[in-house]
Every structure is written in structure tokens, then in C-alpha cells.
N, C-alpha and C. Protein backbone atom coordinates (compact mmCIF):
# COMPACT_ATOMS: atom_id res chain seq x y z
N UNK A 1 18.25 204.57 217.70
CA UNK A 1 19.11 204.34 216.42
C UNK A 1 20.53 204.92 216.77
N UNK A 2 21.49 204.16 216.29
CA UNK A 2 22.88 204.70 216.38
C UNK A 2 23.11 205.94 215.56
N UNK A 3 23.89 206.83 216.05
CA UNK A 3 24.09 208.06 215.20
C UNK A 3 25.41 207.85 214.47
N UNK A 4 25.47 206.73 213.81
CA UNK A 4 26.80 206.36 213.20
C UNK A 4 27.17 207.31 211.96
N UNK A 5 26.05 207.88 211.38
CA UNK A 5 26.30 208.72 210.18
C UNK A 5 26.77 210.05 210.43
N UNK A 6 26.65 210.45 211.78
CA UNK A 6 26.99 211.85 212.18
C UNK A 6 28.43 212.13 211.98
N UNK A 7 29.28 211.18 212.12
CA UNK A 7 30.74 211.38 211.99
C UNK A 7 31.26 210.82 210.63
N UNK A 8 31.82 211.61 209.86
CA UNK A 8 32.30 211.17 208.52
C UNK A 8 33.43 210.21 208.71
N UNK A 9 33.33 209.06 208.03
CA UNK A 9 34.32 208.09 208.20
C UNK A 9 35.42 208.22 207.10
N UNK A 10 36.74 208.13 207.55
CA UNK A 10 37.87 208.14 206.54
C UNK A 10 38.38 206.75 206.55
N UNK A 11 38.32 206.14 205.39
CA UNK A 11 38.55 204.71 205.20
C UNK A 11 39.89 204.40 204.65
N UNK A 12 40.66 203.48 205.16
CA UNK A 12 42.00 203.11 204.75
C UNK A 12 41.82 202.39 203.37
N UNK A 13 42.53 202.91 202.35
CA UNK A 13 42.41 202.30 201.06
C UNK A 13 43.67 202.57 200.28
N UNK A 14 44.35 201.60 199.85
CA UNK A 14 45.55 201.75 199.00
C UNK A 14 46.60 202.56 199.73
N UNK A 15 46.72 202.48 200.99
CA UNK A 15 47.73 203.17 201.63
C UNK A 15 47.42 204.60 202.18
N UNK A 16 46.22 205.06 201.82
CA UNK A 16 45.80 206.41 202.32
C UNK A 16 44.40 206.26 202.86
N UNK A 17 44.00 207.32 203.57
CA UNK A 17 42.58 207.43 204.04
C UNK A 17 41.81 208.27 203.20
N UNK A 18 40.68 207.80 202.84
CA UNK A 18 39.77 208.44 201.92
C UNK A 18 38.40 208.58 202.50
N UNK A 19 37.77 209.82 202.31
CA UNK A 19 36.35 209.96 202.82
C UNK A 19 35.44 208.98 202.26
N UNK A 20 34.55 208.48 203.10
CA UNK A 20 33.66 207.44 202.66
C UNK A 20 32.79 207.76 201.40
N UNK A 21 32.34 209.04 201.24
CA UNK A 21 31.57 209.47 200.15
C UNK A 21 32.46 209.45 198.84
N UNK A 22 33.65 209.86 199.00
CA UNK A 22 34.53 209.86 197.88
C UNK A 22 34.87 208.42 197.51
N UNK A 23 34.99 207.45 198.37
CA UNK A 23 35.26 206.08 198.04
C UNK A 23 34.08 205.46 197.33
N UNK A 24 32.89 205.84 197.86
CA UNK A 24 31.65 205.35 197.19
C UNK A 24 31.49 205.88 195.80
N UNK A 25 31.90 207.13 195.57
CA UNK A 25 31.73 207.72 194.26
C UNK A 25 32.79 207.07 193.32
N UNK A 26 33.94 206.73 193.75
CA UNK A 26 34.99 206.03 193.02
C UNK A 26 34.50 204.66 192.57
N UNK A 27 33.87 203.98 193.49
CA UNK A 27 33.30 202.62 193.16
C UNK A 27 32.17 202.69 192.13
N UNK A 28 31.37 203.70 192.24
CA UNK A 28 30.19 203.87 191.32
C UNK A 28 30.66 204.30 190.00
N UNK A 29 31.75 204.96 189.85
CA UNK A 29 32.37 205.46 188.62
C UNK A 29 33.29 204.48 187.96
N UNK A 30 33.57 203.41 188.53
CA UNK A 30 34.63 202.46 188.02
C UNK A 30 34.25 201.88 186.71
N UNK A 31 32.90 201.75 186.49
CA UNK A 31 32.50 201.16 185.11
C UNK A 31 32.10 199.75 185.12
N UNK A 32 32.82 198.91 185.90
CA UNK A 32 32.53 197.48 186.08
C UNK A 32 32.76 197.06 187.46
N UNK A 33 32.02 196.02 187.92
CA UNK A 33 32.24 195.59 189.28
C UNK A 33 33.64 195.07 189.53
N UNK A 34 34.23 194.47 188.52
CA UNK A 34 35.58 193.96 188.67
C UNK A 34 36.55 195.09 189.06
N UNK A 35 36.30 196.30 188.56
CA UNK A 35 37.16 197.52 188.86
C UNK A 35 36.69 198.01 190.17
N UNK A 36 35.47 197.96 190.52
CA UNK A 36 34.88 198.56 191.79
C UNK A 36 35.09 197.72 192.97
N UNK A 37 35.46 196.47 192.78
CA UNK A 37 35.43 195.51 193.87
C UNK A 37 36.42 195.95 194.98
N UNK A 38 37.64 196.46 194.61
CA UNK A 38 38.58 196.62 195.66
C UNK A 38 38.22 197.89 196.55
N UNK A 39 37.32 198.85 195.89
CA UNK A 39 36.81 199.92 196.74
C UNK A 39 35.69 199.35 197.74
N UNK A 40 34.93 198.34 197.18
CA UNK A 40 33.96 197.75 197.91
C UNK A 40 34.58 197.02 199.14
N UNK A 41 35.71 196.30 198.88
CA UNK A 41 36.44 195.58 199.93
C UNK A 41 36.84 196.53 201.09
N UNK A 42 37.39 197.75 200.73
CA UNK A 42 37.75 198.67 201.85
C UNK A 42 36.59 199.23 202.57
N UNK A 43 35.43 199.50 201.80
CA UNK A 43 34.23 199.90 202.64
C UNK A 43 33.71 198.79 203.53
N UNK A 44 33.79 197.66 202.99
CA UNK A 44 33.17 196.45 203.78
C UNK A 44 33.99 196.17 204.95
N UNK A 45 35.37 196.22 204.81
CA UNK A 45 36.26 195.89 205.89
C UNK A 45 36.10 196.97 207.03
N UNK A 46 35.99 198.25 206.64
CA UNK A 46 35.80 199.30 207.60
C UNK A 46 34.52 199.10 208.34
N UNK A 47 33.41 198.85 207.59
CA UNK A 47 32.07 198.70 208.20
C UNK A 47 32.11 197.55 209.20
N UNK A 48 32.76 196.41 208.80
CA UNK A 48 32.80 195.20 209.67
C UNK A 48 33.66 195.53 210.89
N UNK A 49 34.70 196.20 210.78
CA UNK A 49 35.64 196.46 211.91
C UNK A 49 34.96 197.39 212.89
N UNK A 50 34.26 198.27 212.52
CA UNK A 50 33.64 199.28 213.39
C UNK A 50 32.13 199.12 213.61
N UNK A 51 31.58 198.05 213.08
CA UNK A 51 30.12 197.89 213.29
C UNK A 51 29.25 198.92 212.66
N UNK A 52 29.66 199.50 211.58
CA UNK A 52 28.86 200.54 210.93
C UNK A 52 27.92 199.88 209.82
N UNK A 53 26.72 199.57 210.26
CA UNK A 53 25.83 199.02 209.34
C UNK A 53 25.57 199.69 208.05
N UNK A 54 25.50 200.99 208.11
CA UNK A 54 25.17 201.71 206.96
C UNK A 54 26.24 201.62 205.88
N UNK A 55 27.49 201.38 206.35
CA UNK A 55 28.55 201.11 205.28
C UNK A 55 28.34 199.77 204.57
N UNK A 56 27.92 198.74 205.38
CA UNK A 56 27.56 197.45 204.76
C UNK A 56 26.56 197.66 203.75
N UNK A 57 25.54 198.36 204.16
CA UNK A 57 24.37 198.58 203.23
C UNK A 57 24.81 199.42 202.02
N UNK A 58 25.82 200.27 202.19
CA UNK A 58 26.30 201.07 201.02
C UNK A 58 27.04 200.11 200.16
N UNK A 59 27.77 199.16 200.60
CA UNK A 59 28.44 198.23 199.70
C UNK A 59 27.36 197.42 198.88
N UNK A 60 26.26 197.17 199.56
CA UNK A 60 25.23 196.44 198.85
C UNK A 60 24.59 197.29 197.75
N UNK A 61 24.47 198.58 198.00
CA UNK A 61 23.98 199.54 196.96
C UNK A 61 24.86 199.53 195.76
N UNK A 62 26.13 199.52 196.02
CA UNK A 62 27.17 199.46 194.94
C UNK A 62 27.07 198.13 194.14
N UNK A 63 26.89 197.00 194.89
CA UNK A 63 26.71 195.75 194.26
C UNK A 63 25.48 195.66 193.41
N UNK A 64 24.43 196.19 193.94
CA UNK A 64 23.09 196.19 193.26
C UNK A 64 23.23 197.05 192.00
N UNK A 65 23.99 198.20 192.07
CA UNK A 65 24.23 199.07 190.89
C UNK A 65 24.85 198.28 189.81
N UNK A 66 25.76 197.39 190.10
CA UNK A 66 26.45 196.54 189.12
C UNK A 66 25.78 195.18 188.89
N UNK A 67 24.54 195.08 189.44
CA UNK A 67 23.75 193.84 189.32
C UNK A 67 24.49 192.60 189.76
N UNK A 68 25.11 192.84 190.96
CA UNK A 68 25.77 191.71 191.63
C UNK A 68 25.00 191.49 192.95
N UNK A 69 24.81 190.22 193.34
CA UNK A 69 24.07 189.80 194.48
C UNK A 69 24.64 190.47 195.71
N UNK A 70 23.70 190.83 196.69
CA UNK A 70 24.01 191.56 197.89
C UNK A 70 24.79 190.66 198.89
N UNK A 71 25.57 191.34 199.72
CA UNK A 71 26.07 190.60 200.98
C UNK A 71 24.97 190.39 201.93
N UNK A 72 24.94 189.29 202.67
CA UNK A 72 24.00 189.08 203.76
C UNK A 72 24.29 189.95 204.85
N UNK A 73 23.41 190.71 205.52
CA UNK A 73 23.65 191.63 206.67
C UNK A 73 22.84 191.11 207.89
N UNK A 74 23.58 190.57 208.90
CA UNK A 74 22.94 190.03 210.00
C UNK A 74 22.02 191.04 210.69
N UNK A 75 20.98 190.64 211.36
CA UNK A 75 20.09 191.57 212.19
C UNK A 75 20.85 191.95 213.39
N UNK A 76 20.97 193.31 213.66
CA UNK A 76 21.77 193.78 214.72
C UNK A 76 20.83 194.73 215.56
N UNK A 77 21.10 194.81 216.83
CA UNK A 77 20.50 195.85 217.68
C UNK A 77 21.20 197.13 217.58
N UNK A 78 20.64 198.08 216.91
CA UNK A 78 21.28 199.39 216.65
C UNK A 78 21.50 200.18 217.88
N UNK A 79 20.75 199.94 218.94
CA UNK A 79 20.81 200.74 220.11
C UNK A 79 21.85 200.17 221.10
N UNK A 80 22.33 198.96 220.82
CA UNK A 80 23.27 198.36 221.74
C UNK A 80 24.71 198.96 221.63
N UNK A 81 25.25 199.21 222.85
CA UNK A 81 26.57 199.84 222.81
C UNK A 81 27.68 198.83 222.41
N UNK A 82 27.28 197.53 222.43
CA UNK A 82 28.22 196.53 221.95
C UNK A 82 28.05 195.99 220.67
N UNK A 83 27.22 196.69 219.87
CA UNK A 83 26.99 196.25 218.45
C UNK A 83 28.17 195.96 217.67
N UNK A 84 29.20 196.97 217.85
CA UNK A 84 30.41 196.74 217.03
C UNK A 84 31.08 195.47 217.29
N UNK A 85 31.18 195.15 218.52
CA UNK A 85 31.88 193.88 218.96
C UNK A 85 31.15 192.67 218.47
N UNK A 86 29.83 192.71 218.66
CA UNK A 86 29.06 191.56 218.27
C UNK A 86 29.09 191.40 216.83
N UNK A 87 28.98 192.45 216.02
CA UNK A 87 29.08 192.26 214.55
C UNK A 87 30.49 191.83 214.08
N UNK A 88 31.58 192.38 214.67
CA UNK A 88 32.84 191.97 214.28
C UNK A 88 33.03 190.48 214.51
N UNK A 89 32.64 189.98 215.69
CA UNK A 89 32.85 188.61 216.02
C UNK A 89 31.96 187.78 215.06
N UNK A 90 30.81 188.21 214.79
CA UNK A 90 29.81 187.52 213.91
C UNK A 90 30.39 187.26 212.52
N UNK A 91 30.90 188.32 211.97
CA UNK A 91 31.49 188.29 210.67
C UNK A 91 32.73 187.35 210.60
N UNK A 92 33.60 187.49 211.55
CA UNK A 92 34.80 186.75 211.47
C UNK A 92 34.61 185.25 211.83
N UNK A 93 33.65 185.05 212.72
CA UNK A 93 33.28 183.58 213.05
C UNK A 93 32.65 182.97 211.81
N UNK A 94 31.86 183.75 211.12
CA UNK A 94 31.20 183.31 209.91
C UNK A 94 32.13 182.82 208.83
N UNK A 95 33.20 183.66 208.75
CA UNK A 95 34.33 183.33 207.72
C UNK A 95 35.01 182.18 208.20
N UNK A 96 35.45 182.11 209.43
CA UNK A 96 36.35 180.96 209.80
C UNK A 96 35.44 179.64 209.73
N UNK A 97 34.18 179.72 210.17
CA UNK A 97 33.29 178.48 210.13
C UNK A 97 33.24 178.01 208.63
N UNK A 98 32.99 178.89 207.73
CA UNK A 98 32.88 178.40 206.32
C UNK A 98 34.21 177.90 205.85
N UNK A 99 35.33 178.57 206.16
CA UNK A 99 36.66 178.05 205.85
C UNK A 99 36.83 176.66 206.31
N UNK A 100 36.47 176.37 207.57
CA UNK A 100 36.73 175.02 208.16
C UNK A 100 35.78 174.03 207.50
N UNK A 101 34.69 174.47 206.97
CA UNK A 101 33.86 173.48 206.20
C UNK A 101 34.32 173.14 204.80
N UNK A 102 35.34 173.90 204.32
CA UNK A 102 35.73 173.69 202.96
C UNK A 102 36.55 172.43 202.94
N UNK A 103 36.50 171.82 201.75
CA UNK A 103 37.37 170.71 201.46
C UNK A 103 38.82 171.23 201.11
N UNK A 104 39.82 170.48 201.11
CA UNK A 104 41.16 170.84 200.74
C UNK A 104 41.06 171.54 199.28
N UNK A 105 40.41 170.98 198.38
CA UNK A 105 40.33 171.61 196.98
C UNK A 105 39.64 172.95 197.01
N UNK A 106 38.55 173.08 197.87
CA UNK A 106 37.89 174.37 197.86
C UNK A 106 38.74 175.41 198.57
N UNK A 107 39.57 175.01 199.59
CA UNK A 107 40.48 175.99 200.16
C UNK A 107 41.51 176.42 199.12
N UNK A 108 41.99 175.59 198.35
CA UNK A 108 43.00 175.89 197.33
C UNK A 108 42.28 176.81 196.23
N UNK A 109 41.08 176.56 195.86
CA UNK A 109 40.39 177.38 194.91
C UNK A 109 40.19 178.83 195.53
N UNK A 110 39.74 178.86 196.76
CA UNK A 110 39.65 180.13 197.44
C UNK A 110 40.87 180.89 197.51
N UNK A 111 41.98 180.28 197.83
CA UNK A 111 43.28 180.98 197.93
C UNK A 111 43.68 181.45 196.53
N UNK A 112 43.52 180.68 195.48
CA UNK A 112 43.83 181.05 194.13
C UNK A 112 43.01 182.33 193.71
N UNK A 113 41.74 182.33 194.01
CA UNK A 113 40.92 183.42 193.63
C UNK A 113 41.39 184.73 194.36
N UNK A 114 41.79 184.58 195.59
CA UNK A 114 42.25 185.76 196.42
C UNK A 114 43.64 186.26 195.93
N UNK A 115 44.46 185.32 195.59
CA UNK A 115 45.81 185.76 195.01
C UNK A 115 45.56 186.40 193.66
N UNK A 116 44.69 185.92 192.94
CA UNK A 116 44.34 186.52 191.59
C UNK A 116 43.79 188.00 191.82
N UNK A 117 42.97 188.14 192.82
CA UNK A 117 42.36 189.41 193.04
C UNK A 117 43.48 190.38 193.57
N UNK A 118 44.40 189.87 194.35
CA UNK A 118 45.46 190.68 194.85
C UNK A 118 46.31 191.24 193.73
N UNK A 119 46.64 190.33 192.79
CA UNK A 119 47.54 190.74 191.59
C UNK A 119 46.69 191.74 190.66
N UNK A 120 45.45 191.60 190.51
CA UNK A 120 44.66 192.31 189.55
C UNK A 120 44.43 193.69 190.12
N UNK A 121 44.13 193.78 191.43
CA UNK A 121 43.66 195.07 192.02
C UNK A 121 44.79 195.80 192.72
N UNK A 122 45.86 195.06 193.16
CA UNK A 122 46.98 195.72 193.85
C UNK A 122 48.25 195.15 193.30
N UNK A 123 48.56 195.44 192.03
CA UNK A 123 49.74 194.83 191.47
C UNK A 123 51.10 195.25 191.96
N UNK A 124 51.10 196.36 192.74
CA UNK A 124 52.40 196.81 193.24
C UNK A 124 52.55 196.39 194.69
N UNK A 125 51.59 195.68 195.25
CA UNK A 125 51.70 195.41 196.76
C UNK A 125 52.53 194.12 196.98
N UNK A 126 52.50 193.15 196.09
CA UNK A 126 53.26 191.92 196.27
C UNK A 126 54.37 191.88 195.23
N UNK A 127 55.49 192.32 195.72
CA UNK A 127 56.71 192.49 194.80
C UNK A 127 57.90 191.60 195.14
N UNK A 128 57.90 190.87 196.26
CA UNK A 128 59.03 190.14 196.71
C UNK A 128 58.60 188.74 197.14
N UNK A 129 59.49 187.70 196.90
CA UNK A 129 59.09 186.31 197.29
C UNK A 129 58.88 186.28 198.80
N UNK A 130 59.59 187.00 199.58
CA UNK A 130 59.49 186.89 201.14
C UNK A 130 58.07 187.38 201.59
N UNK A 131 57.33 188.06 200.68
CA UNK A 131 56.03 188.46 201.05
C UNK A 131 55.00 187.31 201.10
N UNK A 132 55.35 186.12 200.70
CA UNK A 132 54.53 184.99 200.89
C UNK A 132 54.27 184.74 202.38
N UNK A 133 55.21 185.23 203.19
CA UNK A 133 55.07 185.07 204.70
C UNK A 133 53.81 185.71 205.12
N UNK A 134 53.48 186.91 204.50
CA UNK A 134 52.30 187.67 204.93
C UNK A 134 51.03 186.89 204.62
N UNK A 135 51.10 186.18 203.41
CA UNK A 135 49.84 185.33 202.99
C UNK A 135 49.72 184.20 204.00
N UNK A 136 50.86 183.61 204.35
CA UNK A 136 50.81 182.45 205.28
C UNK A 136 50.30 182.91 206.63
N UNK A 137 50.76 184.06 207.12
CA UNK A 137 50.33 184.56 208.45
C UNK A 137 48.91 184.84 208.46
N UNK A 138 48.30 185.48 207.41
CA UNK A 138 46.88 185.81 207.39
C UNK A 138 46.10 184.46 207.48
N UNK A 139 46.47 183.46 206.72
CA UNK A 139 45.70 182.27 206.67
C UNK A 139 45.86 181.54 208.10
N UNK A 140 47.07 181.46 208.58
CA UNK A 140 47.19 180.78 209.88
C UNK A 140 46.65 181.55 210.92
N UNK A 141 46.76 182.82 211.05
CA UNK A 141 46.26 183.57 212.22
C UNK A 141 44.77 183.90 212.22
N UNK A 142 44.24 183.92 211.04
CA UNK A 142 42.81 184.28 210.76
C UNK A 142 41.94 183.10 210.55
N UNK A 143 42.47 182.01 209.92
CA UNK A 143 41.57 181.06 209.48
C UNK A 143 41.93 179.60 210.04
N UNK A 144 43.24 179.39 210.08
CA UNK A 144 43.66 177.91 210.42
C UNK A 144 44.89 177.89 211.39
N UNK A 145 44.63 178.00 212.65
CA UNK A 145 45.75 178.12 213.61
C UNK A 145 46.71 176.99 213.61
N UNK A 146 46.29 175.85 212.97
CA UNK A 146 47.20 174.62 212.98
C UNK A 146 48.03 174.52 211.68
N UNK A 147 47.92 175.50 210.83
CA UNK A 147 48.61 175.41 209.60
C UNK A 147 50.13 175.56 209.64
N UNK A 148 50.82 174.51 209.22
CA UNK A 148 52.27 174.48 209.33
C UNK A 148 52.83 174.97 208.07
N UNK A 149 53.99 175.56 208.11
CA UNK A 149 54.64 176.15 206.90
C UNK A 149 54.87 175.17 205.84
N UNK A 150 55.20 173.89 206.18
CA UNK A 150 55.38 172.93 205.11
C UNK A 150 54.09 172.61 204.33
N UNK A 151 53.00 172.55 205.10
CA UNK A 151 51.69 172.30 204.44
C UNK A 151 51.29 173.58 203.59
N UNK A 152 51.61 174.75 204.09
CA UNK A 152 51.26 175.95 203.42
C UNK A 152 51.97 175.94 201.97
N UNK A 153 53.27 175.54 202.05
CA UNK A 153 54.04 175.49 200.80
C UNK A 153 53.27 174.67 199.72
N UNK A 154 52.75 173.55 200.06
CA UNK A 154 52.10 172.65 199.12
C UNK A 154 50.80 173.41 198.64
N UNK A 155 50.06 173.95 199.62
CA UNK A 155 48.78 174.61 199.24
C UNK A 155 49.10 175.81 198.30
N UNK A 156 50.06 176.62 198.68
CA UNK A 156 50.33 177.76 197.88
C UNK A 156 50.82 177.54 196.50
N UNK A 157 51.64 176.48 196.37
CA UNK A 157 52.12 176.03 195.03
C UNK A 157 50.90 175.61 194.15
N UNK A 158 49.99 174.89 194.76
CA UNK A 158 48.69 174.56 193.94
C UNK A 158 47.80 175.70 193.64
N UNK A 159 47.88 176.72 194.57
CA UNK A 159 46.89 177.79 194.38
C UNK A 159 47.45 178.91 193.65
N UNK A 160 48.76 178.94 193.23
CA UNK A 160 49.36 180.02 192.44
C UNK A 160 48.61 180.23 191.20
N UNK A 161 48.08 181.37 190.89
CA UNK A 161 47.20 181.64 189.64
C UNK A 161 48.06 181.53 188.44
N UNK A 162 47.45 181.24 187.32
CA UNK A 162 48.07 181.33 185.98
C UNK A 162 48.56 182.67 185.82
N UNK A 163 49.76 182.89 185.27
CA UNK A 163 50.26 184.25 184.97
C UNK A 163 51.03 184.84 186.14
N UNK A 164 51.03 184.20 187.21
CA UNK A 164 51.85 184.65 188.39
C UNK A 164 53.28 184.81 188.03
N UNK A 165 53.90 185.90 188.20
CA UNK A 165 55.32 186.10 187.81
C UNK A 165 56.26 185.07 188.33
N UNK A 166 57.11 184.56 187.49
CA UNK A 166 58.02 183.50 187.91
C UNK A 166 58.91 183.94 189.05
N UNK A 167 59.27 185.26 189.01
CA UNK A 167 60.21 185.79 190.04
C UNK A 167 59.48 185.78 191.45
N UNK A 168 58.20 185.56 191.51
CA UNK A 168 57.52 185.62 192.78
C UNK A 168 56.93 184.25 193.13
N UNK A 169 57.38 183.18 192.44
CA UNK A 169 56.94 181.86 192.74
C UNK A 169 57.45 181.40 194.09
N UNK A 170 56.61 180.70 194.87
CA UNK A 170 56.96 180.15 196.15
C UNK A 170 57.75 178.87 196.00
N UNK A 171 58.70 178.50 196.83
CA UNK A 171 59.38 177.30 196.83
C UNK A 171 59.91 177.03 198.25
N UNK A 172 60.65 175.93 198.51
CA UNK A 172 61.19 175.57 199.80
C UNK A 172 62.12 176.65 200.30
N UNK A 173 62.90 177.24 199.54
CA UNK A 173 63.87 178.27 200.05
C UNK A 173 63.05 179.49 200.55
N UNK A 174 62.03 179.74 199.83
CA UNK A 174 61.26 180.92 200.33
C UNK A 174 60.66 180.63 201.80
N UNK A 175 60.17 179.41 201.99
CA UNK A 175 59.71 178.99 203.25
C UNK A 175 60.82 179.05 204.32
N UNK A 176 61.96 178.60 203.96
CA UNK A 176 63.11 178.54 204.92
C UNK A 176 63.53 179.99 205.38
N UNK A 177 63.24 180.97 204.56
CA UNK A 177 63.59 182.29 204.85
C UNK A 177 62.63 183.09 205.62
N UNK A 178 61.39 182.47 205.89
CA UNK A 178 60.39 183.07 206.66
C UNK A 178 61.09 183.51 208.05
N UNK A 179 60.69 184.61 208.48
CA UNK A 179 61.34 185.06 209.80
C UNK A 179 62.40 186.09 209.67
N UNK A 180 63.05 186.17 208.50
CA UNK A 180 64.09 187.12 208.34
C UNK A 180 63.51 188.61 208.26
N UNK A 181 62.38 188.66 207.81
CA UNK A 181 61.74 190.09 207.70
C UNK A 181 60.79 190.18 208.86
N UNK A 182 59.95 189.15 209.13
CA UNK A 182 58.84 189.19 210.05
C UNK A 182 59.08 187.95 211.08
N UNK A 183 59.72 188.19 212.21
CA UNK A 183 59.88 187.12 213.14
C UNK A 183 58.77 187.18 214.15
N UNK A 184 57.86 186.19 213.99
CA UNK A 184 56.65 186.16 214.83
C UNK A 184 56.67 184.93 215.68
N UNK A 185 56.57 185.09 217.08
CA UNK A 185 56.49 183.93 217.98
C UNK A 185 55.25 183.12 217.64
N UNK A 186 55.31 181.82 217.89
CA UNK A 186 54.19 181.00 217.62
C UNK A 186 52.87 181.28 218.35
N UNK A 187 53.01 181.99 219.53
CA UNK A 187 51.87 182.27 220.31
C UNK A 187 51.39 183.68 220.06
N UNK A 188 51.91 184.37 219.01
CA UNK A 188 51.50 185.78 218.71
C UNK A 188 51.07 185.91 217.32
N UNK A 189 49.89 186.54 217.02
CA UNK A 189 49.42 186.72 215.72
C UNK A 189 50.04 187.98 215.07
N UNK A 190 50.06 187.98 213.79
CA UNK A 190 50.66 189.11 213.07
C UNK A 190 50.02 190.46 213.44
N UNK A 191 48.68 190.46 213.73
CA UNK A 191 48.00 191.74 213.93
C UNK A 191 48.15 192.20 215.39
N UNK A 192 48.85 191.43 216.20
CA UNK A 192 49.23 191.75 217.61
C UNK A 192 50.60 192.43 217.67
N UNK A 193 51.39 192.40 216.62
CA UNK A 193 52.73 192.94 216.68
C UNK A 193 52.69 194.47 216.82
N UNK A 194 53.70 194.99 217.57
CA UNK A 194 53.78 196.43 217.65
C UNK A 194 54.28 197.02 216.29
N UNK A 195 55.15 196.24 215.60
CA UNK A 195 55.58 196.64 214.31
C UNK A 195 55.58 195.47 213.30
N UNK A 196 54.90 195.65 212.23
CA UNK A 196 54.69 194.60 211.22
C UNK A 196 55.09 195.27 209.85
N UNK A 197 56.24 194.94 209.32
CA UNK A 197 56.60 195.60 208.03
C UNK A 197 55.77 195.18 206.85
N UNK A 198 54.95 194.09 207.06
CA UNK A 198 53.98 193.68 205.90
C UNK A 198 52.58 193.93 206.32
N UNK A 199 52.32 194.91 207.18
CA UNK A 199 50.97 195.13 207.70
C UNK A 199 50.05 195.54 206.62
N UNK A 200 50.44 196.33 205.62
CA UNK A 200 49.52 196.74 204.55
C UNK A 200 49.15 195.49 203.72
N UNK A 201 50.12 194.65 203.43
CA UNK A 201 49.68 193.47 202.62
C UNK A 201 48.91 192.55 203.40
N UNK A 202 49.22 192.32 204.71
CA UNK A 202 48.36 191.39 205.53
C UNK A 202 46.94 191.90 205.58
N UNK A 203 46.81 193.29 205.85
CA UNK A 203 45.37 193.83 205.94
C UNK A 203 44.65 193.72 204.70
N UNK A 204 45.27 194.07 203.59
CA UNK A 204 44.69 194.01 202.31
C UNK A 204 44.27 192.56 201.89
N UNK A 205 45.16 191.66 202.18
CA UNK A 205 44.77 190.27 201.79
C UNK A 205 43.71 189.70 202.68
N UNK A 206 43.62 190.09 203.96
CA UNK A 206 42.53 189.63 204.80
C UNK A 206 41.20 190.32 204.28
N UNK A 207 41.24 191.54 203.87
CA UNK A 207 40.04 192.14 203.28
C UNK A 207 39.54 191.40 202.05
N UNK A 208 40.51 190.97 201.19
CA UNK A 208 40.11 190.27 199.99
C UNK A 208 39.49 188.89 200.41
N UNK A 209 40.10 188.26 201.33
CA UNK A 209 39.49 186.92 201.82
C UNK A 209 38.03 187.17 202.29
N UNK A 210 37.82 188.30 203.11
CA UNK A 210 36.53 188.53 203.63
C UNK A 210 35.54 188.78 202.43
N UNK A 211 35.92 189.44 201.46
CA UNK A 211 35.07 189.76 200.38
C UNK A 211 34.76 188.51 199.56
N UNK A 212 35.76 187.61 199.42
CA UNK A 212 35.61 186.31 198.61
C UNK A 212 34.70 185.46 199.36
N UNK A 213 34.86 185.19 200.69
CA UNK A 213 34.05 184.24 201.42
C UNK A 213 32.64 184.88 201.72
N UNK A 214 32.45 186.12 202.02
CA UNK A 214 31.15 186.74 202.31
C UNK A 214 30.39 186.80 200.95
N UNK A 215 31.17 187.10 199.90
CA UNK A 215 30.50 187.14 198.59
C UNK A 215 29.96 185.83 198.23
N UNK A 216 30.64 184.75 198.54
CA UNK A 216 30.18 183.40 198.28
C UNK A 216 28.93 183.09 198.92
N UNK A 217 28.75 183.66 200.20
CA UNK A 217 27.54 183.52 201.04
C UNK A 217 26.34 184.18 200.42
N UNK A 218 26.59 185.23 199.64
CA UNK A 218 25.45 185.99 199.09
C UNK A 218 24.51 185.23 198.17
């Protein structure tokens, strides 16, 4: 068996690192799953990234506590030194494959749900129109390498949730200004950059997408 529990994990959440047990307690004390979900997303993302099966199981304990269906957990060889890599690839491939199977309307619905979760759980994270570039980069680099900015504009306009602030609405001018803050070559992903001024938003939104798609698989 892996001795994964011997080292206490400090998990990135809302811009700070929090002990795993404290994050679990915060989730359990939230009162409703809607409020607990963004704690679960941080636990799940950390578990997926580092191949820590017990953290995935812990998120399922939280979901069970709120009477929400569990995430599927693939069978893994706990003694394998490459478990982390196998698990990370498995989860990300699972997400990409499901996204590619979606119809255009399903992709729009997924994006709308994720944007709604972002506003509900992280209301101070998306504050400027140019931050739409982070949303575009996550979808292009993680899910759809062929996504063009023009096509993203149409998708994003359709997926914008009700109640989204007018000052943050996407339009053609927003797309034209992509690159002023984050100039990314076509052959480089946002997560490969040495410096990404929108890294927190990118990471948070990717975690939300993972929760949305894996949750749909449950």
C-alpha cells in the first residue's frame, strides 16, 4: 500500500494553502452541498493531480454526507510508483473524451454551468472583461485544441448565465484585445507559461470543469 497518508497535504484553495483536514471540516460544516462544492473541487483537483486516492475517497465521503452521488474512482495499483501519472492521465483523458462526445448544445450548457459556478463560488475572481481570455485558454488547451477565438465568442455569448454582470459581457472587442495581458504562442499552453497573470482563474476554472464533468459521470 502507498503511504500517501503519512504526509499531511496542504491544498491550494482560494489563493491560499489549507491543511487537508481543515478543508474537509470546512466542507462538512458548510450546511449544503452547494456551499461545500468549491471545497470539494479543491480536494478533488489535488487528489487527481497527485494521484492521492484517499483524497478522492474523502470527497466521496463529503458527497455522501450531503446525499449526493459519489464520483467514480478508477481501480488503481496502489503499489505502483507510476500510479500518480496513470491516474492523472486517466482523469484528464476521461474528461476530454466526454467533452468531445458532447453536442454543441451540451458543450454550451456545460460552459454555462461552469461559469455560473464560478460566479457563485468565486465572485471576486472574474472582475474584468479581459479575463474571458483565461476561460478561452482553459477550454482550448484542456478540451479542444482546435477552438478558434471567433468560434469561442459565439459559444461564450450563448453560454453566459442569466444575471451575469453587463460590465463583464463578452463581445468582439474583448476578443480583439486577447493577448494584451496574456500573449500565448499558438504552440504553447497556458499552463506551460513561466508567468501567467491569470493562473489562479485558469486553475480554478479547470477545477470547476473537472467537477462538472466528473460529477455528470457519477
